PDB file of C-alpha atoms in Angstrom:
ATOM      1  CA  UNK A  18      47.757 138.421 -87.637  1.00 71.00           C
ATOM      2  CA  UNK A  19      49.340 139.028 -84.254  1.00 79.00           C
ATOM      3  CA  UNK A  20      48.276 142.648 -84.459  1.00 86.00           C
ATOM      4  CA  UNK A  21      44.706 141.651 -85.216  1.00 91.00           C
ATOM      5  CA  UNK A  22      44.563 139.328 -82.211  1.00 93.00           C
ATOM      6  CA  UNK A  23      46.064 141.981 -79.958  1.00 91.00           C
ATOM      7  CA  UNK A  24      43.599 144.679 -80.966  1.00 91.00           C
ATOM      8  CA  UNK A  25      40.655 142.292 -80.702  1.00 94.00           C
ATOM      9  CA  UNK A  26      41.764 141.205 -77.249  1.00 95.00           C
ATOM     10  CA  UNK A  27      42.103 144.822 -76.224  1.00 91.00           C
ATOM     11  CA  UNK A  28      38.632 145.617 -77.561  1.00 93.00           C
ATOM     12  CA  UNK A  29      37.141 142.759 -75.572  1.00 95.00           C
ATOM     13  CA  UNK A  30      38.846 143.803 -72.358  1.00 95.00           C
ATOM     14  CA  UNK A  31      37.778 147.435 -72.757  1.00 92.00           C
ATOM     15  CA  UNK A  32      34.181 146.517 -73.624  1.00 93.00           C
ATOM     16  CA  UNK A  33      34.070 144.408 -70.494  1.00 94.00           C
ATOM     17  CA  UNK A  34      35.610 147.045 -68.222  1.00 92.00           C
ATOM     18  CA  UNK A  35      33.352 149.773 -69.540  1.00 90.00           C
ATOM     19  CA  UNK A  36      30.283 147.612 -68.797  1.00 92.00           C
ATOM     20  CA  UNK A  37      29.354 147.637 -72.468  1.00 93.00           C
ATOM     21  CA  UNK A  38      29.055 143.888 -72.835  1.00 94.00           C
ATOM     22  CA  UNK A  39      26.879 143.597 -69.747  1.00 94.00           C
ATOM     23  CA  UNK A  40      24.583 146.449 -70.779  1.00 95.00           C
ATOM     24  CA  UNK A  41      24.215 145.070 -74.298  1.00 95.00           C
ATOM     25  CA  UNK A  42      23.393 141.615 -72.952  1.00 96.00           C
ATOM     26  CA  UNK A  43      20.806 142.971 -70.523  1.00 96.00           C
ATOM     27  CA  UNK A  44      19.103 145.074 -73.186  1.00 95.00           C
ATOM     28  CA  UNK A  45      18.759 142.121 -75.549  1.00 96.00           C
ATOM     29  CA  UNK A  46      17.528 139.842 -72.780  1.00 96.00           C
ATOM     30  CA  UNK A  47      14.830 142.439 -72.218  1.00 95.00           C
ATOM     31  CA  UNK A  48      13.892 142.396 -75.905  1.00 95.00           C
ATOM     32  CA  UNK A  49      13.705 138.627 -75.667  1.00 95.00           C
ATOM     33  CA  UNK A  50      11.194 138.807 -72.819  1.00 95.00           C
ATOM     34  CA  UNK A  51       9.182 141.521 -74.477  1.00 93.00           C
ATOM     35  CA  UNK A  52       8.340 139.570 -77.631  1.00 93.00           C
ATOM     36  CA  UNK A  53       6.260 136.762 -76.070  1.00 94.00           C
ATOM     37  CA  UNK A  54       4.846 139.235 -73.554  1.00 93.00           C
ATOM     38  CA  UNK A  55       3.441 141.443 -76.306  1.00 91.00           C
ATOM     39  CA  UNK A  56       2.017 138.392 -78.070  1.00 91.00           C
ATOM     40  CA  UNK A  57       0.271 137.297 -74.892  1.00 89.00           C
ATOM     41  CA  UNK A  58      -0.856 140.766 -73.909  1.00 87.00           C
ATOM     42  CA  UNK A  59      -2.267 142.053 -77.205  1.00 83.00           C
ATOM     43  CA  UNK A  60      -5.578 140.136 -77.168  1.00 80.00           C
ATOM     44  CA  UNK A  61      -6.134 141.037 -73.494  1.00 76.00           C
ATOM     45  CA  UNK A  62      -5.454 144.704 -74.243  1.00 77.00           C
ATOM     46  CA  UNK A  63      -7.806 144.764 -77.203  1.00 75.00           C
ATOM     47  CA  UNK A  64     -10.482 143.127 -75.089  1.00 74.00           C
ATOM     48  CA  UNK A  65     -10.204 145.787 -72.391  1.00 74.00           C
ATOM     49  CA  UNK A  66     -10.427 148.555 -74.985  1.00 73.00           C
ATOM     50  CA  UNK A  67     -13.441 147.070 -76.721  1.00 66.00           C
ATOM     51  CA  UNK A  68     -15.465 146.304 -73.613  1.00 67.00           C
ATOM     52  CA  UNK A  69     -19.122 145.655 -74.332  1.00 64.00           C
ATOM     53  CA  UNK A  70     -18.431 144.886 -77.931  1.00 67.00           C
ATOM     54  CA  UNK A  71     -18.298 141.352 -79.105  1.00 66.00           C
ATOM     55  CA  UNK A  72     -15.106 140.908 -81.007  1.00 66.00           C
ATOM     56  CA  UNK A  73     -13.707 137.553 -81.815  1.00 68.00           C
ATOM     57  CA  UNK A  74     -10.027 137.615 -81.114  1.00 69.00           C
ATOM     58  CA  UNK A  75      -7.588 135.055 -82.355  1.00 74.00           C
ATOM     59  CA  UNK A  76      -5.786 133.193 -79.589  1.00 81.00           C
ATOM     60  CA  UNK A  77      -2.152 134.251 -79.415  1.00 86.00           C
ATOM     61  CA  UNK A  78       0.137 131.839 -81.220  1.00 89.00           C
ATOM     62  CA  UNK A  79       3.838 131.123 -81.364  1.00 92.00           C
ATOM     63  CA  UNK A  80       3.926 132.956 -84.698  1.00 92.00           C
ATOM     64  CA  UNK A  81       2.783 136.197 -83.025  1.00 91.00           C
ATOM     65  CA  UNK A  82       5.552 135.857 -80.490  1.00 93.00           C
ATOM     66  CA  UNK A  83       8.196 135.336 -83.168  1.00 95.00           C
ATOM     67  CA  UNK A  84       6.724 138.129 -85.234  1.00 93.00           C
ATOM     68  CA  UNK A  85       7.320 140.504 -82.343  1.00 93.00           C
ATOM     69  CA  UNK A  86      10.840 139.130 -81.918  1.00 95.00           C
ATOM     70  CA  UNK A  87      11.744 139.901 -85.538  1.00 95.00           C
ATOM     71  CA  UNK A  88      10.084 143.277 -85.290  1.00 94.00           C
ATOM     72  CA  UNK A  89      12.259 144.095 -82.279  1.00 94.00           C
ATOM     73  CA  UNK A  90      15.428 142.777 -83.857  1.00 95.00           C
ATOM     74  CA  UNK A  91      15.037 144.496 -87.232  1.00 94.00           C
ATOM     75  CA  UNK A  92      13.511 147.775 -86.102  1.00 93.00           C
ATOM     76  CA  UNK A  93      15.464 148.246 -82.873  1.00 94.00           C
ATOM     77  CA  UNK A  94      18.176 145.594 -82.606  1.00 94.00           C
ATOM     78  CA  UNK A  95      19.920 146.504 -85.857  1.00 95.00           C
ATOM     79  CA  UNK A  96      20.021 150.154 -84.878  1.00 94.00           C
ATOM     80  CA  UNK A  97      21.258 149.396 -81.377  1.00 94.00           C
ATOM     81  CA  UNK A  98      24.159 147.551 -82.977  1.00 94.00           C
ATOM     82  CA  UNK A  99      24.689 150.511 -85.280  1.00 94.00           C
ATOM     83  CA  UNK A 100      25.132 152.730 -82.211  1.00 91.00           C
ATOM     84  CA  UNK A 101      27.473 150.143 -80.714  1.00 91.00           C
ATOM     85  CA  UNK A 102      29.715 149.960 -83.779  1.00 93.00           C
ATOM     86  CA  UNK A 103      29.340 153.501 -85.074  1.00 91.00           C
ATOM     87  CA  UNK A 104      31.940 155.102 -82.831  1.00 88.00           C
ATOM     88  CA  UNK A 105      34.575 152.395 -82.891  1.00 90.00           C
ATOM     89  CA  UNK A 106      36.942 153.678 -85.588  1.00 91.00           C
ATOM     90  CA  UNK A 107      35.922 157.336 -85.591  1.00 91.00           C
ATOM     91  CA  UNK A 108      36.664 157.688 -81.899  1.00 88.00           C
ATOM     92  CA  UNK A 109      40.214 156.454 -82.398  1.00 88.00           C
ATOM     93  CA  UNK A 110      40.656 158.867 -85.298  1.00 89.00           C
ATOM     94  CA  UNK A 111      39.265 161.658 -83.198  1.00 86.00           C
ATOM     95  CA  UNK A 112      41.484 161.021 -80.226  1.00 85.00           C
ATOM     96  CA  UNK A 113      44.554 160.113 -82.258  1.00 85.00           C
ATOM     97  CA  UNK A 114      45.009 156.849 -80.408  1.00 86.00           C
ATOM     98  CA  UNK A 115      45.736 154.899 -83.592  1.00 87.00           C
ATOM     99  CA  UNK A 116      49.009 156.779 -84.072  1.00 88.00           C
ATOM    100  CA  UNK A 117      50.572 154.894 -81.172  1.00 85.00           C
ATOM    101  CA  UNK A 118      49.400 151.517 -82.440  1.00 83.00           C
ATOM    102  CA  UNK A 119      50.574 152.121 -85.983  1.00 84.00           C
ATOM    103  CA  UNK A 120      53.905 153.494 -84.765  1.00 86.00           C
ATOM    104  CA  UNK A 121      54.378 150.240 -82.900  1.00 85.00           C
ATOM    105  CA  UNK A 122      54.058 148.395 -86.177  1.00 85.00           C
ATOM    106  CA  UNK A 123      50.431 147.308 -86.197  1.00 86.00           C
ATOM    107  CA  UNK A 124      48.874 147.198 -89.642  1.00 89.00           C
ATOM    108  CA  UNK A 125      45.968 149.465 -90.330  1.00 90.00           C
ATOM    109  CA  UNK A 126      44.039 146.646 -91.978  1.00 92.00           C
ATOM    110  CA  UNK A 127      44.243 144.748 -88.708  1.00 93.00           C
ATOM    111  CA  UNK A 128      42.521 147.657 -86.985  1.00 92.00           C
ATOM    112  CA  UNK A 129      39.541 147.463 -89.357  1.00 94.00           C
ATOM    113  CA  UNK A 130      39.279 143.692 -89.171  1.00 95.00           C
ATOM    114  CA  UNK A 131      39.521 143.616 -85.373  1.00 95.00           C
ATOM    115  CA  UNK A 132      36.873 146.317 -84.957  1.00 95.00           C
ATOM    116  CA  UNK A 133      34.639 144.501 -87.427  1.00 96.00           C
ATOM    117  CA  UNK A 134      35.083 141.164 -85.678  1.00 96.00           C
ATOM    118  CA  UNK A 135      34.262 142.742 -82.341  1.00 96.00           C
ATOM    119  CA  UNK A 136      31.063 144.275 -83.745  1.00 96.00           C
ATOM    120  CA  UNK A 137      30.076 140.976 -85.327  1.00 96.00           C
ATOM    121  CA  UNK A 138      30.692 139.101 -82.086  1.00 96.00           C
ATOM    122  CA  UNK A 139      28.433 141.481 -80.224  1.00 96.00           C
ATOM    123  CA  UNK A 140      25.734 141.133 -82.878  1.00 96.00           C
ATOM    124  CA  UNK A 141      25.761 137.340 -82.743  1.00 97.00           C
ATOM    125  CA  UNK A 142      25.748 137.188 -78.948  1.00 96.00           C
ATOM    126  CA  UNK A 143      23.004 139.820 -78.627  1.00 96.00           C
ATOM    127  CA  UNK A 144      20.781 138.172 -81.213  1.00 96.00           C
ATOM    128  CA  UNK A 145      21.256 134.711 -79.716  1.00 97.00           C
ATOM    129  CA  UNK A 146      20.551 135.887 -76.167  1.00 96.00           C
ATOM    130  CA  UNK A 147      17.243 137.433 -77.191  1.00 96.00           C
ATOM    131  CA  UNK A 148      16.500 134.394 -79.355  1.00 97.00           C
ATOM    132  CA  UNK A 149      17.066 132.019 -76.456  1.00 97.00           C
ATOM    133  CA  UNK A 150      14.741 133.932 -74.153  1.00 96.00           C
ATOM    134  CA  UNK A 151      11.996 134.276 -76.742  1.00 96.00           C
ATOM    135  CA  UNK A 152      12.408 130.614 -77.646  1.00 96.00           C
ATOM    136  CA  UNK A 153      11.972 129.462 -74.046  1.00 96.00           C
ATOM    137  CA  UNK A 154       8.919 131.634 -73.326  1.00 95.00           C
ATOM    138  CA  UNK A 155       7.324 130.778 -76.665  1.00 94.00           C
ATOM    139  CA  UNK A 156       7.797 127.049 -76.150  1.00 93.00           C
ATOM    140  CA  UNK A 157       6.196 127.313 -72.722  1.00 93.00           C
ATOM    141  CA  UNK A 158       3.293 129.672 -73.439  1.00 92.00           C
ATOM    142  CA  UNK A 159       2.461 128.875 -77.049  1.00 91.00           C
ATOM    143  CA  UNK A 160       3.213 125.177 -77.538  1.00 90.00           C
ATOM    144  CA  UNK A 161       1.657 124.934 -80.983  1.00 88.00           C
ATOM    145  CA  UNK A 162       2.904 123.479 -84.239  1.00 88.00           C
ATOM    146  CA  UNK A 163       2.700 126.705 -86.188  1.00 90.00           C
ATOM    147  CA  UNK A 164       6.410 127.621 -86.022  1.00 89.00           C
ATOM    148  CA  UNK A 165       8.310 124.567 -87.192  1.00 91.00           C
ATOM    149  CA  UNK A 166      11.590 126.290 -88.155  1.00 91.00           C
ATOM    150  CA  UNK A 167      12.708 128.810 -85.511  1.00 91.00           C
ATOM    151  CA  UNK A 168      16.448 128.233 -86.108  1.00 92.00           C
ATOM    152  CA  UNK A 169      16.202 128.439 -89.856  1.00 92.00           C
ATOM    153  CA  UNK A 170      14.371 131.750 -89.602  1.00 93.00           C
ATOM    154  CA  UNK A 171      17.154 133.302 -87.559  1.00 94.00           C
ATOM    155  CA  UNK A 172      19.993 132.602 -90.005  1.00 94.00           C
ATOM    156  CA  UNK A 173      19.166 135.227 -92.638  1.00 95.00           C
ATOM    157  CA  UNK A 174      19.020 137.944 -90.000  1.00 95.00           C
ATOM    158  CA  UNK A 175      22.345 136.841 -88.505  1.00 95.00           C
ATOM    159  CA  UNK A 176      23.796 136.852 -92.001  1.00 96.00           C
ATOM    160  CA  UNK A 177      22.478 140.336 -92.737  1.00 96.00           C
ATOM    161  CA  UNK A 178      24.593 141.537 -89.796  1.00 96.00           C
ATOM    162  CA  UNK A 179      27.702 140.638 -91.809  1.00 96.00           C
ATOM    163  CA  UNK A 180      26.871 143.387 -94.305  1.00 97.00           C
ATOM    164  CA  UNK A 181      25.236 145.761 -91.852  1.00 97.00           C
ATOM    165  CA  UNK A 182      28.254 146.025 -89.568  1.00 97.00           C
ATOM    166  CA  UNK A 183      30.655 146.309 -92.509  1.00 97.00           C
ATOM    167  CA  UNK A 184      28.671 149.369 -93.657  1.00 97.00           C
ATOM    168  CA  UNK A 185      28.764 150.867 -90.166  1.00 97.00           C
ATOM    169  CA  UNK A 186      32.525 150.290 -89.849  1.00 97.00           C
ATOM    170  CA  UNK A 187      33.038 151.909 -93.267  1.00 97.00           C
ATOM    171  CA  UNK A 188      30.998 154.931 -92.161  1.00 96.00           C
ATOM    172  CA  UNK A 189      32.960 155.086 -88.934  1.00 95.00           C
ATOM    173  CA  UNK A 190      36.225 155.162 -90.900  1.00 94.00           C
ATOM    174  CA  UNK A 191      35.042 157.929 -93.218  1.00 94.00           C
ATOM    175  CA  UNK A 192      34.663 160.594 -90.589  1.00 89.00           C
ATOM    176  CA  UNK A 193      35.676 161.685 -87.147  1.00 86.00           C
ATOM    177  CA  UNK A 194      32.078 162.013 -86.066  1.00 86.00           C
ATOM    178  CA  UNK A 195      30.675 159.089 -84.140  1.00 85.00           C
ATOM    179  CA  UNK A 196      27.356 159.284 -85.966  1.00 88.00           C
ATOM    180  CA  UNK A 197      28.505 158.871 -89.576  1.00 92.00           C
ATOM    181  CA  UNK A 198      28.465 155.083 -89.338  1.00 93.00           C
ATOM    182  CA  UNK A 199      24.965 155.131 -87.967  1.00 94.00           C
ATOM    183  CA  UNK A 200      23.737 157.535 -90.636  1.00 95.00           C
ATOM    184  CA  UNK A 201      25.370 155.624 -93.478  1.00 95.00           C
ATOM    185  CA  UNK A 202      23.803 152.398 -92.218  1.00 95.00           C
ATOM    186  CA  UNK A 203      20.370 153.969 -91.878  1.00 95.00           C
ATOM    187  CA  UNK A 204      20.660 155.483 -95.365  1.00 96.00           C
ATOM    188  CA  UNK A 205      21.644 152.195 -96.988  1.00 96.00           C
ATOM    189  CA  UNK A 206      18.879 150.367 -95.132  1.00 95.00           C
ATOM    190  CA  UNK A 207      16.306 152.860 -96.349  1.00 95.00           C
ATOM    191  CA  UNK A 208      17.620 152.638 -99.915  1.00 96.00           C
ATOM    192  CA  UNK A 209      17.539 148.848 -99.941  1.00 96.00           C
ATOM    193  CA  UNK A 210      14.047 148.816 -98.466  1.00 94.00           C
ATOM    194  CA  UNK A 211      12.811 151.125-101.211  1.00 95.00           C
ATOM    195  CA  UNK A 212      14.503 148.913-103.816  1.00 95.00           C
ATOM    196  CA  UNK A 213      12.466 145.995-102.539  1.00 92.00           C
ATOM    197  CA  UNK A 214       9.346 147.620-104.001  1.00 92.00           C
ATOM    198  CA  UNK A 215      10.480 146.056-107.272  1.00 92.00           C
ATOM    199  CA  UNK A 216       9.574 142.395-107.059  1.00 90.00           C
ATOM    200  CA  UNK A 217      12.392 141.284-109.336  1.00 92.00           C
ATOM    201  CA  UNK A 218      14.993 142.579-106.861  1.00 93.00           C
ATOM    202  CA  UNK A 219      13.604 140.797-103.831  1.00 92.00           C
ATOM    203  CA  UNK A 220      15.615 137.593-104.220  1.00 92.00           C
ATOM    204  CA  UNK A 221      18.865 139.536-104.516  1.00 95.00           C
ATOM    205  CA  UNK A 222      18.274 142.260-101.988  1.00 95.00           C
ATOM    206  CA  UNK A 223      20.155 141.849 -98.686  1.00 95.00           C
ATOM    207  CA  UNK A 224      17.310 143.569 -96.884  1.00 94.00           C
ATOM    208  CA  UNK A 225      15.051 140.627 -97.765  1.00 93.00           C
ATOM    209  CA  UNK A 226      17.065 138.720 -95.183  1.00 93.00           C
ATOM    210  CA  UNK A 227      15.426 140.896 -92.537  1.00 94.00           C
ATOM    211  CA  UNK A 228      11.912 140.613 -94.012  1.00 91.00           C
ATOM    212  CA  UNK A 229      11.377 136.970 -94.814  1.00 90.00           C
ATOM    213  CA  UNK A 230      12.040 135.491 -91.377  1.00 91.00           C
ATOM    214  CA  UNK A 231       8.399 134.712 -90.622  1.00 90.00           C
ATOM    215  CA  UNK A 232       7.899 133.013 -93.979  1.00 92.00           C
ATOM    216  CA  UNK A 233      10.903 130.814 -93.189  1.00 92.00           C
ATOM    217  CA  UNK A 234       9.604 130.182 -89.690  1.00 93.00           C
ATOM    218  CA  UNK A 235       6.233 128.944 -90.827  1.00 91.00           C
ATOM    219  CA  UNK A 236       7.696 127.075 -93.760  1.00 90.00           C
ATOM    220  CA  UNK A 237       6.050 129.038 -96.574  1.00 92.00           C
ATOM    221  CA  UNK A 238       9.504 129.855 -97.955  1.00 91.00           C
ATOM    222  CA  UNK A 239      12.597 127.723 -98.105  1.00 91.00           C
ATOM    223  CA  UNK A 240      16.000 128.691 -96.790  1.00 89.00           C
ATOM    224  CA  UNK A 241      17.646 128.630-100.211  1.00 91.00           C
ATOM    225  CA  UNK A 242      14.999 130.766-101.877  1.00 90.00           C
ATOM    226  CA  UNK A 243      17.107 133.707-100.733  1.00 92.00           C
ATOM    227  CA  UNK A 244      20.419 132.238-101.896  1.00 93.00           C
ATOM    228  CA  UNK A 245      21.244 135.169-104.211  1.00 95.00           C
ATOM    229  CA  UNK A 246      20.670 137.612-101.347  1.00 95.00           C
ATOM    230  CA  UNK A 247      23.153 135.737 -99.154  1.00 96.00           C
ATOM    231  CA  UNK A 248      25.750 136.065-101.904  1.00 96.00           C
ATOM    232  CA  UNK A 249      25.063 139.766-102.484  1.00 97.00           C
ATOM    233  CA  UNK A 250      25.279 140.372 -98.739  1.00 97.00           C
ATOM    234  CA  UNK A 251      28.681 138.729 -98.510  1.00 97.00           C
ATOM    235  CA  UNK A 252      29.997 140.546-101.579  1.00 97.00           C
ATOM    236  CA  UNK A 253      28.741 143.866-100.213  1.00 97.00           C
ATOM    237  CA  UNK A 254      30.407 143.248 -96.872  1.00 97.00           C
ATOM    238  CA  UNK A 255      33.748 142.422 -98.496  1.00 97.00           C
ATOM    239  CA  UNK A 256      33.511 145.548-100.650  1.00 97.00           C
ATOM    240  CA  UNK A 257      32.698 147.786 -97.651  1.00 97.00           C
ATOM    241  CA  UNK A 258      35.575 146.392 -95.608  1.00 97.00           C
ATOM    242  CA  UNK A 259      38.024 146.729 -98.499  1.00 97.00           C
ATOM    243  CA  UNK A 260      36.922 150.321 -98.975  1.00 97.00           C
ATOM    244  CA  UNK A 261      37.255 151.015 -95.251  1.00 96.00           C
ATOM    245  CA  UNK A 262      40.824 149.649 -95.309  1.00 95.00           C
ATOM    246  CA  UNK A 263      41.644 151.777 -98.330  1.00 95.00           C
ATOM    247  CA  UNK A 264      40.251 154.894 -96.653  1.00 95.00           C
ATOM    248  CA  UNK A 265      42.158 154.262 -93.452  1.00 93.00           C
ATOM    249  CA  UNK A 266      45.371 153.672 -95.384  1.00 91.00           C
ATOM    250  CA  UNK A 267      45.147 157.050 -97.110  1.00 90.00           C
ATOM    251  CA  UNK A 268      44.089 158.858 -93.992  1.00 86.00           C
ATOM    252  CA  UNK A 269      46.267 160.954 -91.745  1.00 81.00           C
ATOM    253  CA  UNK A 270      45.851 159.541 -88.285  1.00 77.00           C
TER     254      UNK A 270
ATOM    255  CA  UNK B   2     -10.420 137.516 -63.407  1.00 58.00           C
ATOM    256  CA  UNK B   3      -9.356 139.716 -60.521  1.00 68.00           C
ATOM    257  CA  UNK B   4      -6.491 142.156 -60.807  1.00 75.00           C
ATOM    258  CA  UNK B   5      -4.340 140.046 -58.536  1.00 81.00           C
ATOM    259  CA  UNK B   6      -4.775 136.963 -60.676  1.00 81.00           C
ATOM    260  CA  UNK B   7      -3.997 139.009 -63.735  1.00 78.00           C
ATOM    261  CA  UNK B   8      -0.749 140.271 -62.259  1.00 81.00           C
ATOM    262  CA  UNK B   9       0.146 136.796 -61.087  1.00 85.00           C
ATOM    263  CA  UNK B  10      -0.317 135.489 -64.575  1.00 85.00           C
ATOM    264  CA  UNK B  11       2.248 137.923 -65.893  1.00 88.00           C
ATOM    265  CA  UNK B  12       4.772 137.582 -63.078  1.00 90.00           C
ATOM    266  CA  UNK B  13       7.043 135.236 -65.065  1.00 89.00           C
ATOM    267  CA  UNK B  14       7.503 138.128 -67.484  1.00 90.00           C
ATOM    268  CA  UNK B  15       7.471 140.991 -65.013  1.00 90.00           C
ATOM    269  CA  UNK B  16       9.987 139.750 -62.445  1.00 92.00           C
ATOM    270  CA  UNK B  17      12.912 139.223 -64.838  1.00 93.00           C
ATOM    271  CA  UNK B  18      12.060 142.384 -66.782  1.00 93.00           C
ATOM    272  CA  UNK B  19      11.984 144.525 -63.650  1.00 93.00           C
ATOM    273  CA  UNK B  20      15.243 142.986 -62.375  1.00 95.00           C
ATOM    274  CA  UNK B  21      16.987 143.700 -65.681  1.00 95.00           C
ATOM    275  CA  UNK B  22      15.755 147.301 -65.772  1.00 94.00           C
ATOM    276  CA  UNK B  23      16.828 147.822 -62.174  1.00 95.00           C
ATOM    277  CA  UNK B  24      20.273 146.429 -62.948  1.00 95.00           C
ATOM    278  CA  UNK B  25      20.588 148.750 -65.935  1.00 95.00           C
ATOM    279  CA  UNK B  26      19.443 151.771 -63.956  1.00 95.00           C
ATOM    280  CA  UNK B  27      21.747 151.061 -61.014  1.00 95.00           C
ATOM    281  CA  UNK B  28      24.879 150.452 -63.130  1.00 94.00           C
ATOM    282  CA  UNK B  29      23.979 153.592 -65.073  1.00 94.00           C
ATOM    283  CA  UNK B  30      23.508 155.776 -62.003  1.00 95.00           C
ATOM    284  CA  UNK B  31      26.715 154.576 -60.344  1.00 94.00           C
ATOM    285  CA  UNK B  32      28.719 155.212 -63.485  1.00 92.00           C
ATOM    286  CA  UNK B  33      27.181 158.644 -64.115  1.00 93.00           C
ATOM    287  CA  UNK B  34      27.936 159.710 -60.549  1.00 93.00           C
ATOM    288  CA  UNK B  35      31.507 158.414 -60.689  1.00 92.00           C
ATOM    289  CA  UNK B  36      32.396 160.201 -63.903  1.00 89.00           C
ATOM    290  CA  UNK B  37      32.085 163.961 -63.916  1.00 85.00           C
ATOM    291  CA  UNK B  38      32.695 164.416 -67.657  1.00 86.00           C
ATOM    292  CA  UNK B  39      30.575 163.242 -70.584  1.00 88.00           C
ATOM    293  CA  UNK B  40      30.942 163.352 -74.338  1.00 85.00           C
ATOM    294  CA  UNK B  41      27.828 165.459 -74.420  1.00 86.00           C
ATOM    295  CA  UNK B  42      25.053 166.374 -72.023  1.00 87.00           C
ATOM    296  CA  UNK B  43      25.416 166.895 -68.294  1.00 90.00           C
ATOM    297  CA  UNK B  44      24.987 164.880 -65.148  1.00 92.00           C
ATOM    298  CA  UNK B  45      21.292 165.666 -64.604  1.00 93.00           C
ATOM    299  CA  UNK B  46      20.417 164.752 -68.176  1.00 93.00           C
ATOM    300  CA  UNK B  47      22.246 161.423 -67.990  1.00 94.00           C
ATOM    301  CA  UNK B  48      20.776 160.569 -64.599  1.00 94.00           C
ATOM    302  CA  UNK B  49      17.259 161.159 -65.931  1.00 94.00           C
ATOM    303  CA  UNK B  50      18.020 159.163 -69.076  1.00 93.00           C
ATOM    304  CA  UNK B  51      19.552 156.118 -67.372  1.00 93.00           C
ATOM    305  CA  UNK B  52      16.779 155.946 -64.777  1.00 94.00           C
ATOM    306  CA  UNK B  53      13.673 156.733 -66.784  1.00 94.00           C
ATOM    307  CA  UNK B  54      14.363 155.938 -70.422  1.00 92.00           C
ATOM    308  CA  UNK B  55      14.664 152.167 -70.283  1.00 86.00           C
ATOM    309  CA  UNK B  56      16.470 150.465 -71.809  1.00 90.00           C
ATOM    310  CA  UNK B  57      17.818 153.011 -74.276  1.00 91.00           C
ATOM    311  CA  UNK B  58      19.106 155.551 -71.753  1.00 92.00           C
ATOM    312  CA  UNK B  59      21.720 153.239 -70.216  1.00 94.00           C
ATOM    313  CA  UNK B  60      22.619 151.916 -73.673  1.00 92.00           C
ATOM    314  CA  UNK B  61      23.220 155.375 -75.065  1.00 91.00           C
ATOM    315  CA  UNK B  62      25.166 156.379 -71.968  1.00 93.00           C
ATOM    316  CA  UNK B  63      27.566 153.429 -71.989  1.00 92.00           C
ATOM    317  CA  UNK B  64      28.123 153.441 -75.735  1.00 89.00           C
ATOM    318  CA  UNK B  65      28.030 157.105 -76.660  1.00 86.00           C
ATOM    319  CA  UNK B  66      27.749 159.397 -73.651  1.00 84.00           C
ATOM    320  CA  UNK B  67      30.387 158.168 -71.270  1.00 84.00           C
ATOM    321  CA  UNK B  68      33.787 159.815 -71.441  1.00 78.00           C
ATOM    322  CA  UNK B  69      36.574 157.274 -71.398  1.00 71.00           C
ATOM    323  CA  UNK B  70      39.902 158.034 -69.804  1.00 60.00           C
TER     324      UNK B  70
END
């Protein structure tokens, strides 16, 4: 436990000194601004393209703003976090820096858990920062009643991060290359997305947690309709972390 | 609507966005210039990336490109 806290503390200090936390925060603040901007800009852009034509354009709504937010978070945000977490274990393996820690009596499991916690922390903070910005702009520019559940809609995506980062950490433990975690994550994501073509799987598929946010936002789906997917996500995350610990235990450092 | 009014309408989005991108570019440039070695790529490549490819250039640099002592 002491080892875990030490490594986590060290990770936080390093991430701060290497400007990583600041850069991550800035990037997600930018995503947060972009979502309502795109919602506001799209009708104006279409109008300028179709000059002379009479097209009836729907007024931008809060739903369009949130739609862009979830698009950003699932198509870019998840992969940004994959880059963030992808090198964490593999770099240590590559540079042999774990040898010192383990020789000092730190448990290898603590390494995995601390790296995972750090990744999860960054995911939660990044997502919430962007959420806060989008929330504020949306409330100001699109004060309609169409998005009654903004908080509820965010939870499944936050929860998906639990599995997502466990997969990335597992990939990062498997190889000395900094890209294996990223590739493993992308592969699993693609596989799960394809699986979702079967309707029966939808309720159980973790990837549904990244697809159904708008339905939750507008209230056409309930939070617990995805209950099995939450469970599968958690089970998958535990399995990935256990496997990562096993791999690291057998590995020569 | 005149161009000026149009720009003014979007200022609440533009000002913070431009400030954030500037901050990212400046931290990126300073760091690239201070560190002569990179995991991959060279100084020119990283300078171009952190200045012009916003916001992914700085992100990639700080998380994957920068060599850590």
